[in-house]
Coordinates of C-alpha atoms in Angstrom, one line a residue:
M1 CA 25.3 -36.8 73.2
E2 CA 22.7 -38.8 71.8
M3 CA 20.2 -35.8 73.1
L4 CA 22.5 -33.3 71.3
F5 CA 22.7 -35.3 68.1
S6 CA 19.0 -35.9 67.8
A7 CA 18.4 -32.0 68.2
V8 CA 20.7 -31.3 65.8
L9 CA 19.6 -33.9 63.4
G10 CA 16.1 -32.5 64.1
E11 CA 16.9 -29.1 63.1
A12 CA 18.4 -30.1 59.8
I13 CA 15.3 -32.5 59.0
T14 CA 13.0 -29.3 59.7
R15 CA 14.7 -27.2 57.4
S16 CA 14.9 -30.0 54.8
I17 CA 11.1 -30.4 55.3
N18 CA 10.5 -26.8 54.8
F19 CA 12.9 -26.6 51.9
F20 CA 11.3 -29.8 50.3
I21 CA 7.8 -28.3 50.6
R22 CA 8.9 -25.0 48.6
K23 CA 10.4 -27.0 45.8
C24 CA 8.0 -29.8 45.4
S25 CA 6.1 -28.1 42.6
K26 CA 9.4 -28.3 40.4
L27 CA 9.8 -32.2 40.9
K28 CA 8.0 -35.1 39.3
A29 CA 5.1 -36.6 41.1
Q30 CA 7.0 -40.1 42.2
D31 CA 10.0 -38.1 43.1
V32 CA 8.0 -35.7 45.3
E33 CA 6.4 -38.9 47.0
D34 CA 9.5 -41.1 47.6
R35 CA 11.8 -38.4 48.7
L36 CA 9.1 -36.6 51.2
C37 CA 8.3 -40.0 52.6
M38 CA 11.9 -40.6 53.4
I39 CA 12.3 -37.5 55.2
L40 CA 9.1 -37.6 57.2
L41 CA 10.3 -41.2 58.2
R42 CA 13.3 -39.9 59.8
A43 CA 11.3 -37.2 61.5
Q44 CA 9.1 -39.8 62.9
V45 CA 11.9 -41.8 64.2
I46 CA 13.4 -38.8 66.2
L47 CA 10.1 -37.8 67.6
D48 CA 9.4 -41.5 68.7
E49 CA 12.8 -41.6 70.4
T50 CA 12.4 -38.4 72.4
M51 CA 9.0 -39.1 73.6
G52 CA 10.6 -41.2 76.4
W53 CA 13.0 -38.8 77.6
Q54 CA 12.6 -36.2 80.0
I55 CA 13.7 -33.0 78.5
T56 CA 13.9 -30.0 80.5
N57 CA 16.1 -27.8 78.2
Q58 CA 13.7 -25.3 76.8
A59 CA 15.7 -24.8 73.6
M60 CA 15.5 -28.2 72.7
L61 CA 11.9 -28.5 73.5
Q62 CA 11.1 -25.7 70.8
Q63 CA 13.4 -27.7 68.5
L64 CA 11.6 -30.6 68.9
D65 CA 8.1 -28.7 68.4
M66 CA 9.4 -27.0 65.5
L67 CA 10.3 -30.2 64.0
R68 CA 6.9 -31.6 64.9
Y69 CA 5.1 -28.7 63.2
A70 CA 7.3 -29.2 60.1
M71 CA 6.2 -33.2 59.9
Y72 CA 2.8 -31.9 60.0
Q73 CA 3.3 -29.7 57.1
G74 CA 5.3 -32.3 55.1
C75 CA 2.3 -35.0 55.9
Y76 CA -0.3 -32.2 54.7
T77 CA 1.8 -31.5 51.5
L78 CA 2.3 -35.2 50.7
D79 CA -1.4 -36.0 50.9
T80 CA -2.2 -32.9 48.9
F81 CA 0.1 -33.8 46.2
K82 CA -1.2 -37.4 45.9
H83 CA -4.8 -35.8 45.7
Q84 CA -3.9 -33.5 43.0
S85 CA -1.9 -36.4 41.0
H86 CA -5.2 -38.3 41.2
N87 CA -7.2 -35.4 40.1
E88 CA -4.9 -34.9 37.2
D89 CA -5.2 -38.4 36.1
D90 CA -9.0 -38.0 36.2
A91 CA -9.1 -35.0 34.1
E92 CA -7.0 -36.5 31.3
D93 CA -10.2 -38.9 31.1
Q94 CA -13.6 -35.7 31.1
T95 CA -11.9 -34.0 27.4
Q96 CA -14.4 -32.2 25.4
P97 CA -14.4 -30.0 22.5
H98 CA -15.9 -26.8 24.2
N99 CA -16.3 -26.1 28.2
S100 CA -18.7 -27.8 30.3
E101 CA -17.1 -26.5 33.4
E102 CA -17.1 -22.9 34.9
L103 CA -15.2 -20.7 32.5
E104 CA -12.5 -19.2 34.7
V105 CA -12.5 -15.2 35.0
L106 CA -9.8 -13.0 36.2
P107 CA -10.6 -9.6 37.1
I108 CA -8.1 -6.6 37.2
V109 CA -9.3 -3.4 38.8
G110 CA -7.6 0.0 39.3
P111 CA -8.0 3.6 38.5
G112 CA -6.9 5.2 35.0
K113 CA -3.4 4.9 33.7
V114 CA -2.2 2.9 36.9
G115 CA -0.9 0.2 34.5
K116 CA -3.5 -2.4 33.9
S117 CA -3.0 -2.6 30.1
T118 CA 0.8 -2.5 30.9
L119 CA 0.6 -5.5 33.2
V120 CA -1.6 -7.5 30.8
A121 CA 0.9 -6.7 27.7
H122 CA 3.7 -8.1 30.0
V123 CA 1.5 -11.4 30.8
C124 CA 0.6 -11.9 26.8
K125 CA 4.4 -11.7 26.1
D126 CA 5.5 -14.3 28.7
E127 CA 6.9 -17.5 27.0
R128 CA 4.9 -19.4 29.5
V129 CA 1.7 -17.9 28.7
Q130 CA 2.1 -17.8 24.9
N131 CA 3.0 -21.7 25.2
H132 CA 0.0 -22.4 27.1
F133 CA -2.5 -20.7 24.8
S134 CA -2.9 -21.0 20.9
E135 CA -3.9 -17.5 20.5
I136 CA -4.7 -14.4 22.4
F137 CA -7.8 -12.6 21.6
F138 CA -8.6 -8.8 22.6
V139 CA -12.0 -7.3 23.2
R140 CA -12.1 -3.6 24.0
S141 CA -15.4 -2.1 24.3
H142 CA -17.7 0.2 26.3
D143 CA -20.6 -1.8 26.9
L144 CA -20.4 -5.2 24.6
T145 CA -23.2 -4.4 22.4
D146 CA -24.9 -7.2 20.4
D147 CA -22.7 -6.5 17.1
E148 CA -19.7 -6.8 19.2
L149 CA -20.8 -10.2 20.8
A150 CA -21.6 -11.3 17.0
T151 CA -18.0 -10.2 16.0
F152 CA -16.6 -11.9 19.1
R153 CA -18.6 -15.2 18.3
E154 CA -17.7 -15.3 14.6
G155 CA -13.8 -14.6 15.4
C156 CA -14.0 -17.4 18.0
A157 CA -15.5 -19.7 15.8
T158 CA -13.1 -18.9 12.8
K159 CA -10.0 -19.2 15.1
H160 CA -11.4 -22.7 16.3
Q161 CA -11.8 -23.9 13.0
H162 CA -8.3 -22.8 11.5
R163 CA -6.2 -23.4 14.6
V164 CA -3.1 -25.7 14.3
S165 CA -3.5 -29.0 15.9
D166 CA -1.4 -29.2 19.0
S167 CA -1.9 -31.5 21.8
K168 CA -0.6 -29.5 24.4
K169 CA -2.5 -26.3 23.5
D170 CA -5.4 -28.1 22.3
G171 CA -6.8 -24.5 20.6
R172 CA -7.1 -22.9 24.0
L173 CA -7.5 -19.2 23.8
L174 CA -6.8 -16.3 26.3
V175 CA -9.3 -13.7 25.8
I176 CA -8.5 -10.1 27.2
V177 CA -11.5 -7.8 27.7
E178 CA -10.6 -4.1 28.5
L179 CA -13.8 -2.3 29.5
I180 CA -13.9 1.4 28.9
G181 CA -16.9 2.1 31.2
D182 CA -19.1 0.3 33.5
L183 CA -20.9 -2.8 32.4
N184 CA -24.2 -4.3 33.6
Q185 CA -24.8 -7.6 34.7
E186 CA -27.0 -8.7 31.8
A187 CA -24.5 -7.4 29.1
W188 CA -21.9 -9.6 30.9
N189 CA -24.1 -12.9 31.2
R190 CA -24.5 -12.6 27.3
F191 CA -20.8 -12.4 26.9
Y192 CA -20.1 -15.1 29.4
F193 CA -22.8 -17.4 27.8
V194 CA -21.3 -16.9 24.4
S195 CA -17.8 -17.2 25.6
K196 CA -18.7 -20.7 27.3
Q197 CA -20.4 -21.7 24.1
F198 CA -17.6 -21.0 21.6
L199 CA -14.3 -21.1 23.4
P200 CA -12.3 -24.5 24.0
T201 CA -11.9 -26.1 27.1
G202 CA -9.0 -24.4 29.1
S203 CA -9.5 -20.9 27.8
K204 CA -9.5 -18.1 30.3
I205 CA -10.5 -14.6 30.3
I206 CA -9.1 -11.4 31.9
V207 CA -11.3 -8.5 32.3
T208 CA -9.8 -5.2 33.0
S209 CA -11.6 -1.9 34.2
R210 CA -11.5 1.0 36.5
S211 CA -14.9 0.0 38.3
E212 CA -15.0 -2.3 41.1
K213 CA -18.4 -3.7 39.9
I214 CA -16.5 -6.2 37.6
V215 CA -15.3 -8.0 40.8
R216 CA -18.4 -9.9 40.8
F217 CA -17.9 -11.2 37.2
G218 CA -14.9 -12.9 38.3
T219 CA -14.3 -16.7 39.3
T220 CA -10.9 -15.9 40.9
R221 CA -9.7 -13.5 43.3
V222 CA -9.6 -10.2 41.9
L223 CA -6.0 -8.5 41.2
T224 CA -6.4 -4.7 42.2
L225 CA -3.6 -2.3 41.1
K226 CA -3.0 0.9 43.0
Y227 CA -0.8 3.8 42.4
L228 CA 3.0 3.9 43.9
P229 CA 3.3 5.0 47.5
Q230 CA 4.8 8.3 47.9
E231 CA 8.3 6.9 48.7
A232 CA 8.1 4.7 45.3
Y233 CA 6.7 7.6 43.4
W234 CA 9.4 9.8 44.5
Y235 CA 12.1 7.3 43.2
F236 CA 10.4 6.9 39.9
F237 CA 9.7 10.7 39.4
K238 CA 13.4 11.6 40.4
A239 CA 14.7 9.2 37.8
L240 CA 12.5 10.3 35.0
T241 CA 13.7 14.0 36.2
F242 CA 17.1 13.8 36.5
G243 CA 18.1 11.0 34.1
S244 CA 21.6 10.4 33.8
M245 CA 22.6 13.4 35.8
D246 CA 23.7 12.8 39.2
P247 CA 20.9 14.2 41.7
K248 CA 23.7 14.5 44.5
L249 CA 25.3 17.3 42.4
H250 CA 22.0 19.4 42.6
P251 CA 20.5 19.4 45.9
K252 CA 18.4 22.4 45.6
H253 CA 16.8 20.8 42.5
V254 CA 16.3 17.5 44.2
H255 CA 14.3 19.5 47.0
V256 CA 12.2 21.5 44.6
A257 CA 11.3 18.2 42.4
M258 CA 10.4 16.3 45.8
E259 CA 7.8 18.9 46.4
I260 CA 6.6 19.0 42.9
A261 CA 6.2 14.9 43.1
K262 CA 3.9 15.8 46.1
T263 CA 1.4 17.7 44.1
L264 CA 1.4 15.2 41.3
S265 CA -1.2 12.8 43.6
G266 CA 0.8 9.7 42.0
S267 CA -0.4 10.0 38.4
F268 CA 1.9 8.4 35.9
A269 CA 1.0 10.7 33.3
S270 CA 1.6 13.7 35.3
A271 CA 5.0 12.3 36.5
N272 CA 6.0 11.8 32.9
G273 CA 5.2 15.1 31.4
T274 CA 6.1 17.2 34.3
A275 CA 9.7 15.4 34.5
C276 CA 10.1 15.9 30.8
F277 CA 9.3 19.7 31.1
L278 CA 11.6 20.1 33.8
R279 CA 14.4 18.4 32.2
D280 CA 14.0 20.7 29.2
N281 CA 14.0 23.7 31.5
F282 CA 16.9 22.9 34.1
D283 CA 16.9 26.0 36.2
I284 CA 16.2 26.3 39.7
Q285 CA 14.3 29.6 39.6
F286 CA 12.2 28.2 36.9
W287 CA 11.4 24.9 38.8
C288 CA 10.5 27.1 41.9
K289 CA 8.0 28.9 39.6
V290 CA 6.5 25.5 38.2
L291 CA 6.0 24.4 42.2
A292 CA 4.2 27.7 43.3
F293 CA 2.1 27.5 40.2
L294 CA 1.2 23.7 40.7
R295 CA 0.5 24.3 44.3
A296 CA -2.1 27.3 43.6
S297 CA -3.5 25.8 40.6
I298 CA -4.3 22.6 42.6
Q299 CA -5.4 24.4 45.6
R300 CA -8.0 26.3 43.5
H301 CA -9.2 23.2 41.8
V302 CA -9.9 21.3 45.2
F303 CA -11.6 24.5 46.3
R304 CA -13.8 24.8 43.2
F305 CA -14.4 21.1 42.0
G306 CA -13.8 19.2 45.4
G307 CA -10.8 17.1 44.0
H308 CA -7.5 16.7 42.8
P309 CA -7.4 17.2 38.8
S310 CA -6.0 13.8 38.3
D311 CA -8.8 12.3 40.6
V312 CA -11.5 14.4 38.8
L313 CA -10.4 13.0 35.5
N314 CA -10.2 9.6 36.6
K315 CA -14.1 9.8 37.3
N316 CA -14.5 10.9 33.7
R317 CA -15.1 14.5 34.8
P318 CA -13.5 17.6 33.2
A319 CA -10.7 19.2 35.0
C320 CA -9.9 22.9 34.9
L321 CA -6.4 24.5 35.4
Q322 CA -5.0 28.0 35.4
R323 CA -2.2 28.6 32.5
M324 CA 1.2 29.4 33.9
G325 CA 2.0 32.9 32.8
E326 CA -1.5 33.5 31.5
A327 CA -3.6 34.7 34.4
S328 CA -6.7 35.4 32.2
E329 CA -6.7 31.9 30.8
D330 CA -7.9 28.5 31.8
V331 CA -7.3 24.9 30.6
V332 CA -10.4 22.6 30.5
I333 CA -9.2 18.9 30.3
Y334 CA -12.1 16.7 29.4
G335 CA -9.9 13.5 29.4
G336 CA -9.3 11.5 26.5
R337 CA -8.3 8.2 24.5
E338 CA -5.6 5.7 24.1
C339 CA -3.7 5.4 20.9
S340 CA -1.8 2.3 19.8
S341 CA 1.9 2.9 18.6
Q342 CA 0.6 2.8 14.9
E343 CA -1.8 5.6 15.3
E344 CA -0.9 9.4 14.7
V345 CA -1.0 11.6 17.8
P346 CA -1.0 15.4 18.4
K347 CA 2.3 17.5 18.1
I348 CA 1.2 19.7 21.0
R349 CA 2.0 18.4 24.4
Q350 CA -0.5 18.9 27.2
H351 CA 2.1 20.1 29.6
D352 CA 3.5 22.7 27.1
V353 CA -0.3 24.2 27.2
I354 CA -0.6 24.2 30.9
F355 CA 2.7 25.7 31.4
G356 CA 2.4 28.5 28.7
S357 CA 5.4 27.3 26.8
V358 CA 3.2 27.4 23.5
K359 CA 1.1 30.4 22.8
L360 CA -2.6 29.4 21.9
K361 CA -5.5 31.4 21.4
P362 CA -9.0 30.2 22.5
H363 CA -10.6 28.3 19.5
G364 CA -12.8 25.5 20.8
K365 CA -11.7 22.1 21.7
F366 CA -8.5 20.3 20.5
E367 CA -6.4 17.3 21.3
V368 CA -3.0 17.2 23.0
L369 CA -0.4 14.7 23.5
V370 CA -0.3 13.8 27.4
W371 CA 2.7 11.1 27.0
R372 CA 4.2 8.4 25.4
S373 CA 4.7 5.0 27.0
Q374 CA 8.1 3.4 26.5
I375 CA 6.9 -0.1 27.7
P376 CA 4.3 -2.6 26.1
P377 CA 1.8 -1.8 24.7
Y378 CA 3.4 1.4 24.0
Y379 CA 0.0 3.5 24.1
S380 CA 0.0 7.1 23.7
Y381 CA -2.5 9.1 25.7
V382 CA -4.2 11.9 24.1
N383 CA -6.6 14.3 25.9
T384 CA -9.2 17.0 24.6
C385 CA -8.6 20.6 25.8
E386 CA -10.1 23.9 25.5
I387 CA -8.7 27.2 26.3
R388 CA -11.4 29.5 27.7
E389 CA -10.7 33.3 28.5
L390 CA -11.5 34.6 31.9
K391 CA -13.9 37.8 32.1
T392 CA -12.1 40.1 34.3
I393 CA -13.8 42.3 37.0
G394 CA -13.0 45.5 35.3
A395 CA -14.4 44.2 31.9
K396 CA -17.6 43.4 33.8
R397 CA -17.9 46.8 35.2
K398 CA -17.4 48.8 32.0
R399 CA -20.3 46.7 30.4
S400 CA -22.4 47.4 33.5
M401 CA -21.6 51.1 33.0
K402 CA -22.3 51.3 29.2
T403 CA -25.6 49.3 29.9

């Protein structure tokens, strides 16, 4: 009976230690130390008692091994917590107006329109972040020129001079750097030097880019964003396409929509634009026509340019697609820009141009609206397009005969 009681008590203590390790970060330092010491003492007593027993039951031996490992974890957590408390005490005494230590930089990397700006916007709106920093400073640039560095330096100095005295925040700034293109090491070194010189102690930097080259700028582990896996992307696309309608009532539409989703290469922009277009034309024959067009157009693009249109645009290269119902015309998409919610955007939508729902004649380059984001930072995405008229073989033969 004693052995059974010890085994049961041992499992309970094991669970207590594991639970306590997960929750210790929410407790005060002294509470953590006292309560964890008490639990570890009980575990040690049980282990010492069982050392003299001749136990052959494999299940009980396994329970004792689990208890021993949990006790090791608890001892390690206790020592780590004590060490962390001492470090925090020491840190409260090393206070300086500006950083003498390494300024922490978090790199966020991912392809275009994968959600980097959206993630940063949600972080900035988090109450814990807003309570920790006095202000959030945004820098959006291609290459951080000397003029931009001077503006950044003056802005930091102004914010440092006029900040409200707050013992908790102490003027800390969160700097968000959105890089449009690549940035060389020299330009980053200049920016980092200015940041260390003018940012108050405790400030942080988040830098986002499509290029993985920014990984070397970070002082912490890089955060990499990727497109959704096909299963999650289909769930997202189905919700956009059917909205409040029950997809189970439209099985043929669901089948075609799933095939359309497979052609979009995980692009959020394509999902939003295409789903909106399908909702406006809820006809199964039309959806089948859209599917056939997308398959043929994308296959043609891969054959001609070596990649999916979305992948080509993410590499800052133009994509070329046919217009549905207009076999003699191509649409060249050059990529574009992000607009804030306050800026005016084009009224013509990109998918209306591609799917031929608006009649346009070739007249040079023009801007089109790709989609409007419904979540922070509420960007509107605008591309530059050009309609090119294809020269048919018959026209070429007529010209050659006239010549």
